[in-house]
Coordinates of N, CA and C in Angstrom, one line a residue:
M1 N 168.6 97.6 95.5 CA 168.2 96.9 94.2 C 166.7 97.1 93.9
E2 N 165.9 96.9 94.9 CA 164.5 97.0 94.7 C 164.1 98.5 94.3
D3 N 164.8 99.4 94.9 CA 164.5 100.8 94.6 C 164.9 101.1 93.1
E4 N 166.0 100.5 92.7 CA 166.4 100.7 91.3 C 165.4 100.1 90.3
R5 N 164.9 99.0 90.6 CA 163.9 98.4 89.8 C 162.6 99.2 89.7
K6 N 162.2 99.7 90.8 CA 161.0 100.5 90.9 C 161.2 101.8 90.1
K7 N 162.4 102.4 90.2 CA 162.7 103.7 89.5 C 162.7 103.4 88.0
Y8 N 163.3 102.2 87.6 CA 163.4 101.9 86.2 C 162.0 101.7 85.6
L9 N 161.1 101.0 86.5 CA 159.7 100.8 86.1 C 159.0 102.1 85.9
D10 N 159.3 103.1 86.8 CA 158.6 104.4 86.7 C 159.0 105.1 85.4
Y11 N 160.3 104.9 85.0 CA 160.8 105.5 83.8 C 160.0 104.9 82.6
L12 N 159.9 103.6 82.6 CA 159.2 102.9 81.5 C 157.7 103.4 81.5
L13 N 157.1 103.5 82.6 CA 155.7 104.0 82.6 C 155.5 105.4 82.1
A14 N 156.5 106.2 82.5 CA 156.5 107.6 82.0 C 156.7 107.7 80.5
D15 N 157.6 106.8 80.0 CA 157.8 106.7 78.6 C 156.6 106.2 77.9
F16 N 155.9 105.2 78.4 CA 154.7 104.7 77.9 C 153.6 105.8 77.8
A17 N 153.5 106.6 78.8 CA 152.4 107.6 78.8 C 152.7 108.7 77.8
S18 N 154.0 109.1 77.6 CA 154.4 110.1 76.6 C 154.1 109.5 75.2
I19 N 154.5 108.3 75.0 CA 154.3 107.7 73.6 C 152.8 107.6 73.3
K20 N 152.0 107.2 74.3 CA 150.5 107.1 74.0 C 149.9 108.5 73.7
E21 N 150.4 109.5 74.4 CA 150.0 110.8 74.1 C 150.4 111.2 72.7
E22 N 151.6 110.9 72.3 CA 152.0 111.2 70.9 C 151.2 110.4 69.9
I23 N 150.8 109.2 70.2 CA 149.9 108.4 69.3 C 148.5 109.1 69.2
R24 N 148.0 109.6 70.3 CA 146.7 110.3 70.3 C 146.8 111.5 69.5
R25 N 147.9 112.3 69.6 CA 148.1 113.5 68.9 C 148.1 113.3 67.4
R26 N 148.9 112.3 67.0 CA 149.0 112.0 65.6 C 147.7 111.5 65.0
S27 N 146.9 110.7 65.8 CA 145.6 110.2 65.4 C 144.7 111.4 65.2
T28 N 144.7 112.4 66.1 CA 143.9 113.5 66.0 C 144.2 114.3 64.7
L29 N 145.5 114.5 64.4 CA 146.0 115.1 63.2 C 145.4 114.4 61.9
Q30 N 145.4 113.1 62.0 CA 144.8 112.4 60.8 C 143.4 112.7 60.6
R31 N 142.6 112.8 61.7 CA 141.2 113.1 61.6 C 141.0 114.5 61.1
F32 N 141.8 115.5 61.5 CA 141.7 116.8 61.0 C 142.0 116.9 59.5
V33 N 143.0 116.2 59.0 CA 143.3 116.2 57.6 C 142.2 115.5 56.8
L34 N 141.7 114.4 57.4 CA 140.6 113.7 56.7 C 139.3 114.5 56.6
V35 N 139.0 115.2 57.7 CA 137.8 116.1 57.7 C 138.0 117.2 56.7
G36 N 139.2 117.8 56.7 CA 139.5 118.9 55.7 C 139.4 118.4 54.3
F37 N 139.9 117.2 54.0 CA 139.7 116.8 52.6 C 138.3 116.5 52.2
L38 N 137.6 115.9 53.2 CA 136.1 115.6 53.0 C 135.4 116.9 52.8
T39 N 135.8 118.0 53.4 CA 135.1 119.3 53.2 C 135.4 119.8 51.8
V40 N 136.6 119.6 51.3 CA 137.0 120.0 50.0 C 136.1 119.2 49.0
L41 N 136.0 117.9 49.2 CA 135.1 117.0 48.4 C 133.7 117.5 48.4
A42 N 133.2 117.8 49.5 CA 131.8 118.2 49.6 C 131.5 119.5 48.8
F43 N 132.5 120.5 49.0 CA 132.3 121.7 48.2 C 132.5 121.5 46.7
T44 N 133.4 120.5 46.3 CA 133.5 120.2 44.9 C 132.3 119.6 44.3
F45 N 131.6 118.7 45.1 CA 130.4 118.1 44.5 C 129.3 119.2 44.5
K46 N 129.3 120.1 45.4 CA 128.3 121.2 45.4 C 128.4 122.0 44.2
E47 N 129.7 122.3 43.7 CA 130.0 123.1 42.6 C 130.4 122.3 41.4
M48 N 129.8 121.1 41.3 CA 130.2 120.1 40.3 C 130.2 120.6 38.9
Y49 N 129.2 121.4 38.5 CA 129.1 121.8 37.1 C 129.6 123.2 36.9
A50 N 130.4 123.7 37.8 CA 131.1 125.0 37.6 C 132.6 124.9 37.9
L51 N 133.1 123.8 37.8 CA 134.5 123.6 38.1 C 135.4 124.0 36.9
T52 N 136.6 124.4 37.2 CA 137.6 124.7 36.2 C 138.7 123.6 36.2
A53 N 139.6 123.7 35.2 CA 140.7 122.8 35.2 C 141.6 122.9 36.4
A54 N 141.8 124.2 36.8 CA 142.7 124.4 38.0 C 142.1 123.8 39.2
W55 N 140.8 123.9 39.4 CA 140.1 123.3 40.6 C 140.2 121.8 40.6
T56 N 140.0 121.2 39.4 CA 140.1 119.7 39.3 C 141.6 119.3 39.7
T57 N 142.5 120.0 39.1 CA 143.9 119.7 39.5 C 144.2 119.9 41.0
G58 N 143.7 121.0 41.5 CA 143.8 121.2 43.0 C 143.2 120.1 43.8
L59 N 142.1 119.5 43.3 CA 141.5 118.4 44.0 C 142.4 117.2 44.0
W60 N 143.0 116.9 42.9 CA 143.9 115.7 42.8 C 145.2 115.9 43.7
V61 N 145.7 117.1 43.6 CA 146.9 117.4 44.5 C 146.5 117.4 46.0
S62 N 145.3 117.9 46.3 CA 144.9 117.8 47.7 C 144.7 116.3 48.1
S63 N 144.2 115.5 47.2 CA 144.0 114.1 47.5 C 145.3 113.4 47.8
F64 N 146.3 113.7 47.0 CA 147.6 113.1 47.1 C 148.3 113.5 48.4
L65 N 148.2 114.8 48.7 CA 148.9 115.4 49.9 C 148.2 114.8 51.2
A66 N 146.9 114.8 51.2 CA 146.1 114.3 52.3 C 146.4 112.8 52.6
L67 N 146.4 112.1 51.5 CA 146.7 110.6 51.6 C 148.2 110.4 52.0
L68 N 149.1 111.2 51.5 CA 150.5 111.1 51.9 C 150.7 111.4 53.4
F69 N 150.0 112.4 53.9 CA 150.1 112.8 55.3 C 149.5 111.7 56.2
Y70 N 148.3 111.2 55.7 CA 147.6 110.2 56.5 C 148.4 108.9 56.5
S71 N 149.0 108.5 55.4 CA 149.8 107.3 55.4 C 151.1 107.4 56.3
R72 N 151.7 108.6 56.2 CA 152.9 108.8 57.0 C 152.6 108.8 58.5
E73 N 151.5 109.4 58.9 CA 151.1 109.3 60.3 C 150.8 107.9 60.7
S74 N 150.1 107.2 59.9 CA 149.8 105.8 60.2 C 151.1 104.9 60.4
L75 N 152.1 105.1 59.6 CA 153.3 104.4 59.8 C 154.0 104.9 61.1
E76 N 153.9 106.1 61.4 CA 154.6 106.6 62.6 C 153.8 106.1 63.8
I77 N 152.5 106.0 63.8 CA 151.7 105.4 64.9 C 152.1 103.9 65.1
R78 N 152.3 103.2 64.0 CA 152.7 101.8 64.0 C 154.1 101.7 64.7
R79 N 155.0 102.6 64.3 CA 156.4 102.6 64.9 C 156.3 102.9 66.4
L80 N 155.5 103.8 66.8 CA 155.4 104.1 68.2 C 154.8 102.9 69.0
G81 N 153.8 102.2 68.3 CA 153.2 101.0 68.9 C 154.3 99.9 69.1
Y82 N 155.2 99.8 68.1 CA 156.3 98.8 68.1 C 157.2 99.1 69.3
I83 N 157.5 100.4 69.5 CA 158.3 100.7 70.6 C 157.7 100.3 72.0
I84 N 156.4 100.5 72.1 CA 155.7 100.1 73.3 C 155.8 98.6 73.5
R85 N 155.5 97.9 72.4 CA 155.5 96.4 72.5 C 156.9 95.8 72.8
C86 N 157.9 96.3 72.1 CA 159.2 95.6 72.2 C 160.2 96.3 73.1
R87 N 160.1 97.6 73.3 CA 161.1 98.3 74.1 C 160.6 98.6 75.5
L88 N 159.2 98.6 75.7 CA 158.7 98.9 77.1 C 158.0 97.7 77.7
A89 N 157.2 97.0 77.0 CA 156.4 96.0 77.6 C 157.3 94.8 78.1
I90 N 158.3 94.4 77.2 CA 159.1 93.3 77.6 C 160.0 93.5 78.8
P91 N 160.7 94.6 78.9 CA 161.5 94.9 80.2 C 160.6 95.1 81.4
A92 N 159.4 95.7 81.2 CA 158.5 95.9 82.3 C 158.0 94.6 82.8
A93 N 157.7 93.7 81.9 CA 157.2 92.4 82.2 C 158.2 91.6 83.0
Q94 N 159.5 91.7 82.6 CA 160.5 91.0 83.3 C 160.7 91.5 84.7
I95 N 160.5 92.8 84.9 CA 160.6 93.3 86.3 C 159.4 92.8 87.2
L96 N 158.2 92.8 86.6 CA 157.0 92.4 87.3 C 156.8 90.9 87.4
G97 N 157.5 90.1 86.5 CA 157.4 88.7 86.5 C 156.1 88.2 85.9
V98 N 155.6 88.9 84.8 CA 154.4 88.5 84.1 C 154.7 88.4 82.7
G99 N 153.8 87.9 81.9 CA 153.9 87.9 80.4 C 153.8 89.3 79.8
W100 N 154.6 89.5 78.8 CA 154.6 90.9 78.2 C 153.3 91.2 77.6
K101 N 152.5 90.2 77.2 CA 151.2 90.5 76.6 C 150.2 90.9 77.6
D102 N 150.5 90.7 78.9 CA 149.6 91.1 80.0 C 149.8 92.6 80.4
L103 N 150.7 93.3 79.7 CA 151.0 94.7 80.0 C 150.6 95.5 78.8
F104 N 150.1 96.7 79.0 CA 149.8 97.6 77.9 C 148.9 97.0 76.9
H105 N 147.7 96.5 77.3 CA 146.9 95.7 76.4 C 146.5 96.5 75.1
S106 N 146.5 97.8 75.1 CA 146.1 98.5 73.9 C 147.1 98.3 72.8
E107 N 148.4 98.0 73.1 CA 149.4 97.8 72.1 C 149.9 96.4 72.0
T108 N 149.9 95.6 73.1 CA 150.5 94.3 73.1 C 149.5 93.2 72.9
N109 N 148.2 93.4 73.1 CA 147.2 92.3 73.0 C 146.0 92.8 72.2
Q110 N 146.3 93.2 71.0 CA 145.2 93.9 70.2 C 144.4 92.9 69.4
G111 N 144.9 91.7 69.2 CA 144.3 90.8 68.2 C 142.9 90.4 68.5
A112 N 142.0 90.5 67.5 CA 140.6 90.1 67.5 C 140.4 89.4 66.2
P113 N 140.6 88.1 66.1 CA 140.6 87.4 64.8 C 139.3 87.5 64.0
K114 N 138.2 87.7 64.7 CA 136.9 87.8 64.0 C 136.6 89.2 63.6
I115 N 137.4 90.1 64.0 CA 137.1 91.5 63.7 C 138.1 92.2 62.9
D116 N 139.4 91.9 63.1 CA 140.5 92.6 62.5 C 140.5 92.5 61.0
P117 N 140.3 91.3 60.3 CA 140.4 91.3 58.9 C 139.3 92.1 58.2
I118 N 138.1 92.1 58.7 CA 137.0 92.8 58.1 C 137.2 94.3 58.3
T119 N 137.7 94.7 59.5 CA 138.0 96.1 59.8 C 139.1 96.6 58.8
K120 N 140.1 95.9 58.6 CA 141.1 96.3 57.6 C 140.6 96.4 56.2
L121 N 139.7 95.5 55.8 CA 139.1 95.6 54.5 C 138.3 96.9 54.4
Y122 N 137.5 97.2 55.4 CA 136.7 98.4 55.3 C 137.6 99.7 55.3
N123 N 138.7 99.6 56.0 CA 139.6 100.7 55.9 C 140.2 100.9 54.5
R124 N 140.6 99.8 53.9 CA 141.1 99.9 52.5 C 140.1 100.4 51.5
L125 N 138.8 99.9 51.6 CA 137.8 100.4 50.7 C 137.5 101.8 50.9
F126 N 137.5 102.3 52.2 CA 137.3 103.7 52.5 C 138.4 104.6 51.8
K127 N 139.6 104.2 52.0 CA 140.7 105.0 51.4 C 140.6 105.0 49.9
W128 N 140.4 103.8 49.2 CA 140.3 103.8 47.8 C 139.1 104.7 47.3
L129 N 138.0 104.6 48.0 CA 136.9 105.4 47.6 C 137.1 106.9 47.8
V130 N 137.6 107.3 48.9 CA 137.7 108.7 49.3 C 138.8 109.4 48.5
F131 N 140.0 108.8 48.5 CA 141.2 109.5 47.9 C 141.3 109.2 46.4
L132 N 140.6 108.2 45.8 CA 140.8 107.9 44.4 C 139.4 107.9 43.7
G133 N 138.5 107.2 44.3 CA 137.2 107.0 43.6 C 136.4 108.3 43.4
L134 N 136.3 109.1 44.4 CA 135.5 110.4 44.3 C 136.2 111.4 43.4
P135 N 137.5 111.6 43.6 CA 138.2 112.5 42.6 C 138.1 112.1 41.2
T136 N 138.0 110.7 40.9 CA 137.9 110.2 39.6 C 136.5 110.6 39.0
V137 N 135.5 110.5 39.9 CA 134.1 110.8 39.5 C 134.0 112.3 39.1
V138 N 134.7 113.1 39.9 CA 134.7 114.6 39.6 C 135.4 114.8 38.3
T139 N 136.5 114.2 38.1 CA 137.3 114.4 36.8 C 136.5 113.9 35.6
F140 N 135.9 112.8 35.7 CA 135.1 112.3 34.6 C 134.0 113.2 34.3
N141 N 133.3 113.7 35.3 CA 132.2 114.7 35.0 C 132.7 116.0 34.4
F142 N 133.9 116.4 34.7 CA 134.5 117.6 34.2 C 134.9 117.4 32.7
I143 N 135.5 116.2 32.4 CA 135.9 116.1 31.0 C 134.8 115.5 30.1
R144 N 133.7 115.0 30.6 CA 132.7 114.4 29.8 C 132.1 115.4 28.7
P145 N 131.9 116.7 29.0 CA 131.3 117.5 28.0 C 132.4 117.9 26.9
I146 N 133.7 117.7 27.2 CA 134.7 118.1 26.2 C 135.4 117.0 25.6
L147 N 134.8 115.8 25.7 CA 135.5 114.6 25.1 C 135.8 114.7 23.6
C148 N 134.9 115.4 22.9 CA 135.0 115.6 21.5 C 136.3 116.4 21.1
N149 N 136.7 117.3 21.9 CA 137.9 118.1 21.6 C 138.8 118.1 22.8
L150 N 139.0 116.9 23.4 CA 139.8 116.7 24.6 C 141.3 117.0 24.3
E151 N 141.8 116.7 23.2 CA 143.2 117.0 22.9 C 143.5 118.5 22.9
D152 N 142.5 119.2 22.3 CA 142.7 120.7 22.3 C 142.7 121.2 23.7
K153 N 141.8 120.7 24.6 CA 141.8 121.2 26.0 C 143.0 120.8 26.7
V154 N 143.6 119.6 26.4 CA 144.8 119.2 27.1 C 145.9 120.1 26.7
S155 N 146.0 120.5 25.4 CA 147.1 121.4 25.0 C 146.9 122.8 25.6
E156 N 145.7 123.1 26.0 CA 145.5 124.5 26.6 C 145.9 124.5 28.0
H157 N 145.9 123.3 28.7 CA 146.2 123.3 30.1 C 147.2 122.2 30.4
P158 N 148.4 122.3 29.8 CA 149.4 121.2 30.0 C 149.9 121.1 31.4
L159 N 150.1 122.2 32.2 CA 150.5 122.1 33.5 C 149.5 121.4 34.4
E160 N 148.2 121.8 34.3 CA 147.2 121.2 35.1 C 147.1 119.7 34.8
V161 N 147.2 119.3 33.5 CA 147.1 117.8 33.2 C 148.3 117.1 33.8
F162 N 149.5 117.7 33.7 CA 150.7 117.1 34.2 C 150.6 116.9 35.7
L163 N 150.2 117.9 36.4 CA 150.1 117.8 37.9 C 149.0 116.8 38.3
S164 N 147.9 116.8 37.6 CA 146.8 115.8 37.9 C 147.3 114.4 37.7
V165 N 147.9 114.1 36.6 CA 148.4 112.8 36.3 C 149.5 112.4 37.4
L166 N 150.3 113.3 37.7 CA 151.4 113.1 38.7 C 150.7 112.7 40.1
A167 N 149.7 113.5 40.5 CA 149.0 113.3 41.7 C 148.2 112.0 41.7
L168 N 147.6 111.7 40.6 CA 146.9 110.4 40.4 C 147.9 109.2 40.6
G169 N 149.0 109.3 39.9 CA 150.0 108.2 40.1 C 150.5 108.1 41.5
G170 N 150.7 109.2 42.2 CA 151.1 109.2 43.6 C 150.0 108.5 44.5
C171 N 148.7 108.8 44.2 CA 147.6 108.2 45.0 C 147.6 106.7 44.7
L172 N 147.7 106.3 43.5 CA 147.7 104.9 43.2 C 148.9 104.1 43.9
Y173 N 150.1 104.8 43.9 CA 151.2 104.2 44.5 C 151.0 104.0 46.0
L174 N 150.5 105.1 46.7 CA 150.3 105.0 48.1 C 149.2 104.0 48.5
L175 N 148.1 104.0 47.7 CA 147.0 103.1 48.0 C 147.4 101.6 47.8
S176 N 148.1 101.4 46.7 CA 148.5 100.0 46.4 C 149.6 99.5 47.4
K177 N 150.3 100.4 47.9 CA 151.4 100.0 48.8 C 151.0 99.9 50.3
H178 N 150.2 100.9 50.7 CA 149.8 100.9 52.1 C 148.3 100.5 52.4
A179 N 147.5 100.4 51.4 CA 146.1 100.0 51.5 C 145.7 99.1 50.3
P180 N 146.5 98.0 50.1 CA 146.2 97.2 48.9 C 144.9 96.5 49.0
L181 N 144.1 96.4 47.9 CA 142.9 95.7 47.9 C 143.1 94.2 47.5
C182 N 144.4 93.9 47.1 CA 144.7 92.6 46.7 C 144.9 91.6 47.8
K183 N 145.0 92.0 49.0 CA 145.2 91.1 50.1 C 144.0 90.2 50.3
C184 N 144.2 88.9 50.2 CA 143.0 88.1 50.1 C 142.4 87.7 51.4
A185 N 143.2 87.8 52.5 CA 142.7 87.3 53.8 C 141.4 87.9 54.2
A186 N 141.3 89.3 54.0 CA 140.1 90.0 54.4 C 138.9 89.6 53.5
W187 N 139.2 89.4 52.2 CA 138.1 89.0 51.3 C 137.6 87.6 51.6
V188 N 138.5 86.7 51.9 CA 138.1 85.3 52.3 C 137.3 85.4 53.5
H189 N 137.7 86.2 54.5 CA 136.9 86.3 55.7 C 135.5 86.8 55.5
L190 N 135.5 87.9 54.6 CA 134.2 88.4 54.3 C 133.3 87.4 53.5
R191 N 133.9 86.7 52.6 CA 133.1 85.7 51.9 C 132.6 84.6 52.8
Q192 N 133.4 84.2 53.8 CA 133.0 83.2 54.8 C 131.8 83.7 55.6
R193 N 131.8 85.0 56.0 CA 130.7 85.5 56.8 C 129.5 85.6 55.9
V194 N 129.6 86.0 54.7 CA 128.4 86.1 53.8 C 127.8 84.7 53.6
V195 N 128.6 83.7 53.4 CA 128.1 82.3 53.2 C 127.5 81.8 54.4
H196 N 128.1 82.1 55.6 CA 127.6 81.6 56.9 C 126.2 82.3 57.1
S197 N 126.1 83.6 56.8 CA 124.8 84.3 57.1 C 123.8 83.8 56.1
W198 N 124.2 83.4 54.9 CA 123.2 82.9 53.9 C 122.7 81.5 54.4
R199 N 123.6 80.7 54.9 CA 123.2 79.4 55.4 C 122.2 79.5 56.6
Q200 N 122.5 80.4 57.5 CA 121.6 80.6 58.6 C 120.2 81.1 58.1
Y201 N 120.3 82.0 57.1 CA 119.0 82.5 56.6 C 118.2 81.4 56.0
R202 N 118.8 80.5 55.2 CA 118.1 79.4 54.6 C 117.6 78.4 55.6
E203 N 118.4 78.1 56.7 CA 118.0 77.2 57.7 C 116.7 77.7 58.5
R204 N 116.7 79.1 58.7 CA 115.5 79.6 59.4 C 114.3 79.6 58.5
N205 N 114.5 79.7 57.2 CA 113.3 79.7 56.3 C 112.8 78.2 56.1
E206 N 113.7 77.3 56.2 CA 113.3 75.9 56.0 C 112.5 75.4 57.2
R207 N 112.8 76.0 58.4 CA 112.1 75.6 59.6 C 110.6 76.1 59.5

């Protein structure tokens, strides 16, 4: 019986190692996609005043595809973390006679109440800025010189306009669904930190 429990525990540990490796691989893929899109943005800003309608459309399509891949991998990483927490940690804890949160701390005991809300807020702001804000700046700079005859330019490039609007809608959907700015917990936490820092600053000056 003891040998069977040890063998079962070995299987759980092997499964844990393979899942953590898969999480690492997917996280690396996210970084590559993010670096690739940031490179596209950097080149776009370098050639800001020589862009064409096709390039602007390509930027929006690239933004949507990069964000779609990034969001899909994030969901997959969360799913793998759930498997570790609920399918591996609990039976392993029962075998060892310890609490399941005392195993695999990287997945089962992640909470840091003073850090997590503000980190999530920074992550949301980063996504909104990179995947939506910067392409919007490029687009505005592109259409600003042709605002007086914008309708004529739109009629000249109907496919580019259609694809850009479609990609913009996709980015808005993904950002509002997976990185919403409307979650108030992080904003409340940030406001509390700002107020607390301001009070400390005033107390030091009054002394």
